PDB file of C-alpha atoms in Angstrom:
ATOM      1  CA  LYS A   1       4.333  14.236  15.787  1.00  0.00           C
ATOM      2  CA  ASN A   2       5.443  10.632  16.089  1.00  0.00           C
ATOM      3  CA  CYS A   3       2.995   8.926  18.454  1.00  0.00           C
ATOM      4  CA  VAL A   4       5.246   5.966  19.350  1.00  0.00           C
ATOM      5  CA  ASP A   5       8.745   5.623  20.775  1.00  0.00           C
ATOM      6  CA  THR A   6       9.563   2.261  19.225  1.00  0.00           C
ATOM      7  CA  LYS A   7       9.346   0.741  15.779  1.00  0.00           C
ATOM      8  CA  THR A   8       5.686   0.122  15.072  1.00  0.00           C
ATOM      9  CA  LEU A   9       3.729  -1.282  12.149  1.00  0.00           C
ATOM     10  CA  ILE A  10       0.296   0.185  11.517  1.00  0.00           C
ATOM     11  CA  PHE A  11      -1.707  -1.904   9.039  1.00  0.00           C
ATOM     12  CA  THR A  12      -4.889  -0.418   7.634  1.00  0.00           C
ATOM     13  CA  ASN A  13      -7.285  -2.330   5.409  1.00  0.00           C
ATOM     14  CA  LEU A  14      -9.390  -0.030   3.239  1.00  0.00           C
ATOM     15  CA  VAL A  15     -12.061  -2.695   3.038  1.00  0.00           C
ATOM     16  CA  ASP A  16     -14.723  -0.614   1.284  1.00  0.00           C
ATOM     17  CA  PHE A  17     -12.658  -0.574  -1.918  1.00  0.00           C
ATOM     18  CA  ASP A  18     -12.736  -4.372  -1.887  1.00  0.00           C
ATOM     19  CA  THR A  19     -15.931  -5.757  -0.434  1.00  0.00           C
ATOM     20  CA  LEU A  20     -18.295  -2.808  -0.641  1.00  0.00           C
ATOM     21  CA  TRP A  21     -17.455  -1.294  -4.030  1.00  0.00           C
ATOM     22  CA  GLY A  22     -15.057  -3.603  -5.894  1.00  0.00           C
ATOM     23  CA  HIS A  23     -16.745  -6.999  -5.619  1.00  0.00           C
ATOM     24  CA  ARG A  24     -20.177  -5.421  -5.999  1.00  0.00           C
ATOM     25  CA  ARG A  25     -18.939  -3.593  -9.104  1.00  0.00           C
ATOM     26  CA  LEU A  26     -20.152  -0.214  -7.878  1.00  0.00           C
ATOM     27  CA  VAL A  27     -18.054   1.885 -10.250  1.00  0.00           C
ATOM     28  CA  LYS A  28     -19.334   5.317  -9.171  1.00  0.00           C
ATOM     29  CA  ASP A  29     -18.904   4.547  -5.461  1.00  0.00           C
ATOM     30  CA  TYR A  30     -15.415   3.116  -6.099  1.00  0.00           C
ATOM     31  CA  TYR A  31     -14.505   6.280  -8.010  1.00  0.00           C
ATOM     32  CA  GLU A  32     -15.884   8.567  -5.294  1.00  0.00           C
ATOM     33  CA  GLY A  33     -14.053   6.582  -2.596  1.00  0.00           C
ATOM     34  CA  LEU A  34     -10.791   6.857  -4.494  1.00  0.00           C
ATOM     35  CA  LYS A  35     -11.267  10.601  -4.977  1.00  0.00           C
ATOM     36  CA  TYR A  36     -11.932  11.032  -1.255  1.00  0.00           C
ATOM     37  CA  PHE A  37      -8.889   8.951  -0.308  1.00  0.00           C
ATOM     38  CA  ASP A  38      -6.777  11.103  -2.627  1.00  0.00           C
ATOM     39  CA  THR A  39      -7.891  14.224  -0.740  1.00  0.00           C
ATOM     40  CA  LYS A  40      -6.686  12.694   2.551  1.00  0.00           C
ATOM     41  CA  LEU A  41      -3.387  11.271   1.321  1.00  0.00           C
ATOM     42  CA  LYS A  42      -1.439  14.537   1.668  1.00  0.00           C
ATOM     43  CA  GLU A  43      -2.722  14.902   5.237  1.00  0.00           C
ATOM     44  CA  ILE A  44      -1.418  11.418   6.030  1.00  0.00           C
ATOM     45  CA  MET A  45       1.927  12.152   4.392  1.00  0.00           C
ATOM     46  CA  ASP A  46       2.276  15.426   6.301  1.00  0.00           C
ATOM     47  CA  LEU A  47       1.870  13.562   9.612  1.00  0.00           C
ATOM     48  CA  LEU A  48       4.817  11.264   8.912  1.00  0.00           C
ATOM     49  CA  SER A  49       8.187  11.818  10.559  1.00  0.00           C
ATOM     50  CA  GLU A  50      11.618  11.333   8.950  1.00  0.00           C
ATOM     51  CA  GLU A  51      11.699   7.793  10.372  1.00  0.00           C
ATOM     52  CA  ASP A  52       8.319   6.768   8.930  1.00  0.00           C
ATOM     53  CA  MET A  53       7.530   4.935   5.722  1.00  0.00           C
ATOM     54  CA  LEU A  54       4.122   4.781   4.064  1.00  0.00           C
ATOM     55  CA  ILE A  55       3.452   1.723   1.891  1.00  0.00           C
ATOM     56  CA  ILE A  56       0.227   1.566  -0.109  1.00  0.00           C
ATOM     57  CA  THR A  57      -0.630  -1.597  -2.010  1.00  0.00           C
ATOM     58  CA  SER A  58      -3.339  -4.204  -2.474  1.00  0.00           C
ATOM     59  CA  ASP A  59      -3.462  -7.964  -2.193  1.00  0.00           C
ATOM     60  CA  HIS A  60      -5.328  -8.385  -5.493  1.00  0.00           C
ATOM     61  CA  GLY A  61      -6.906  -6.607  -8.418  1.00  0.00           C
ATOM     62  CA  ASN A  62     -10.603  -5.880  -8.370  1.00  0.00           C
ATOM     63  CA  ASP A  63     -11.775  -4.056 -11.478  1.00  0.00           C
ATOM     64  CA  PRO A  64     -15.203  -2.595 -10.667  1.00  0.00           C
ATOM     65  CA  THR A  65     -16.036  -2.387 -14.393  1.00  0.00           C
ATOM     66  CA  TYR A  66     -15.503  -6.120 -15.040  1.00  0.00           C
ATOM     67  CA  LEU A  67     -19.043  -7.483 -15.007  1.00  0.00           C
ATOM     68  CA  VAL A  68     -18.407 -11.133 -16.004  1.00  0.00           C
ATOM     69  CA  HIS A  69     -18.043 -12.178 -12.349  1.00  0.00           C
ATOM     70  CA  THR A  70     -17.564 -10.583  -8.933  1.00  0.00           C
ATOM     71  CA  ASP A  71     -14.336 -12.400  -8.031  1.00  0.00           C
ATOM     72  CA  HIS A  72     -10.857 -10.887  -7.966  1.00  0.00           C
ATOM     73  CA  THR A  73      -9.493  -9.680 -11.281  1.00  0.00           C
ATOM     74  CA  ARG A  74      -5.946 -10.004 -12.554  1.00  0.00           C
ATOM     75  CA  GLU A  75      -4.505  -6.500 -12.763  1.00  0.00           C
ATOM     76  CA  HIS A  76      -1.128  -5.577 -11.395  1.00  0.00           C
ATOM     77  CA  VAL A  77      -1.707  -3.762  -8.118  1.00  0.00           C
ATOM     78  CA  PRO A  78       0.026  -0.510  -7.205  1.00  0.00           C
ATOM     79  CA  LEU A  79       2.967  -0.356  -4.836  1.00  0.00           C
ATOM     80  CA  LEU A  80       3.441   3.208  -3.647  1.00  0.00           C
ATOM     81  CA  VAL A  81       6.159   3.932  -1.096  1.00  0.00           C
ATOM     82  CA  TYR A  82       6.778   7.304   0.538  1.00  0.00           C
ATOM     83  CA  SER A  83       9.076   8.712   3.187  1.00  0.00           C
ATOM     84  CA  LYS A  84      10.209  12.250   3.937  1.00  0.00           C
ATOM     85  CA  ASN A  85      13.729  10.836   4.269  1.00  0.00           C
ATOM     86  CA  LYS A  86      14.969  10.540   0.660  1.00  0.00           C
ATOM     87  CA  ASP A  87      18.002   8.520   1.814  1.00  0.00           C
ATOM     88  CA  PHE A  88      15.504   6.051   3.225  1.00  0.00           C
ATOM     89  CA  VAL A  89      13.236   5.894   0.177  1.00  0.00           C
ATOM     90  CA  PRO A  90      14.802   7.434  -2.913  1.00  0.00           C
ATOM     91  CA  ASN A  91      12.549   8.943  -5.569  1.00  0.00           C
ATOM     92  CA  LYS A  92      12.476   6.034  -8.017  1.00  0.00           C
ATOM     93  CA  ASN A  93      10.247   3.627  -9.850  1.00  0.00           C
ATOM     94  CA  LEU A  94      10.165   0.310  -7.988  1.00  0.00           C
ATOM     95  CA  GLY A  95       9.173  -1.490 -11.181  1.00  0.00           C
ATOM     96  CA  VAL A  96       6.933  -4.529 -11.339  1.00  0.00           C
ATOM     97  CA  ARG A  97       7.654  -6.651  -8.297  1.00  0.00           C
ATOM     98  CA  LYS A  98       7.745 -10.425  -8.707  1.00  0.00           C
ATOM     99  CA  THR A  99       6.168 -11.219  -5.354  1.00  0.00           C
ATOM    100  CA  PHE A 100       4.310  -9.709  -2.416  1.00  0.00           C
ATOM    101  CA  ALA A 101       7.146 -11.128  -0.337  1.00  0.00           C
ATOM    102  CA  ASP A 102       9.115  -8.013  -1.351  1.00  0.00           C
ATOM    103  CA  VAL A 103       6.885  -5.947   0.944  1.00  0.00           C
ATOM    104  CA  ALA A 104       7.374  -8.449   3.772  1.00  0.00           C
ATOM    105  CA  LYS A 105      11.149  -8.513   3.193  1.00  0.00           C
ATOM    106  CA  THR A 106      11.246  -4.697   3.294  1.00  0.00           C
ATOM    107  CA  VAL A 107       9.323  -4.521   6.575  1.00  0.00           C
ATOM    108  CA  ASP A 108      11.517  -7.310   7.959  1.00  0.00           C
ATOM    109  CA  LYS A 109      14.644  -5.318   7.058  1.00  0.00           C
ATOM    110  CA  LEU A 110      13.285  -2.048   8.488  1.00  0.00           C
ATOM    111  CA  PHE A 111      12.509  -3.744  11.791  1.00  0.00           C
ATOM    112  CA  GLY A 112      15.883  -5.533  11.838  1.00  0.00           C
ATOM    113  CA  LEU A 113      14.238  -8.931  12.236  1.00  0.00           C
ATOM    114  CA  ASN A 114      16.060 -11.028   9.628  1.00  0.00           C
ATOM    115  CA  LYS A 115      13.231 -13.590   9.615  1.00  0.00           C
ATOM    116  CA  ILE A 116      11.898 -13.409   6.042  1.00  0.00           C
ATOM    117  CA  GLN A 117      13.953 -15.593   3.712  1.00  0.00           C
ATOM    118  CA  ILE A 118      12.145 -14.861   0.445  1.00  0.00           C
ATOM    119  CA  GLY A 119      11.535 -11.655  -1.459  1.00  0.00           C
ATOM    120  CA  GLU A 120      13.743  -8.656  -2.114  1.00  0.00           C
ATOM    121  CA  SER A 121      13.712  -5.494  -0.016  1.00  0.00           C
ATOM    122  CA  PHE A 122      13.181  -2.283  -1.973  1.00  0.00           C
ATOM    123  CA  VAL A 123      15.062  -0.150   0.592  1.00  0.00           C
TER     124      VAL A 123
END
């Protein structure tokens, strides 16, 4: 059931993947955390309404197997987008995005704000 009556953004930072396991290069813990998250993802998706959109991404790569340093690493990060409304989010590959501003532009468009001048909406 939708818990809000107006357009709402819920931002969740899965910080353990970054600071606890990624930067510390704890490969087994990172793997176990990812497996656990995968088991909960369907539950999250099932709770969404037709008007909801789930966007999963990261602000940087962080390869837990890269032992040269503990800084960010340079992988492409995933951009997974889901909605029950296929007119809203068609089943398609979004490709490699050129900028994180695409996420901001998409949220800006969904909320009808027209404030973000850079990036390209993927809806």
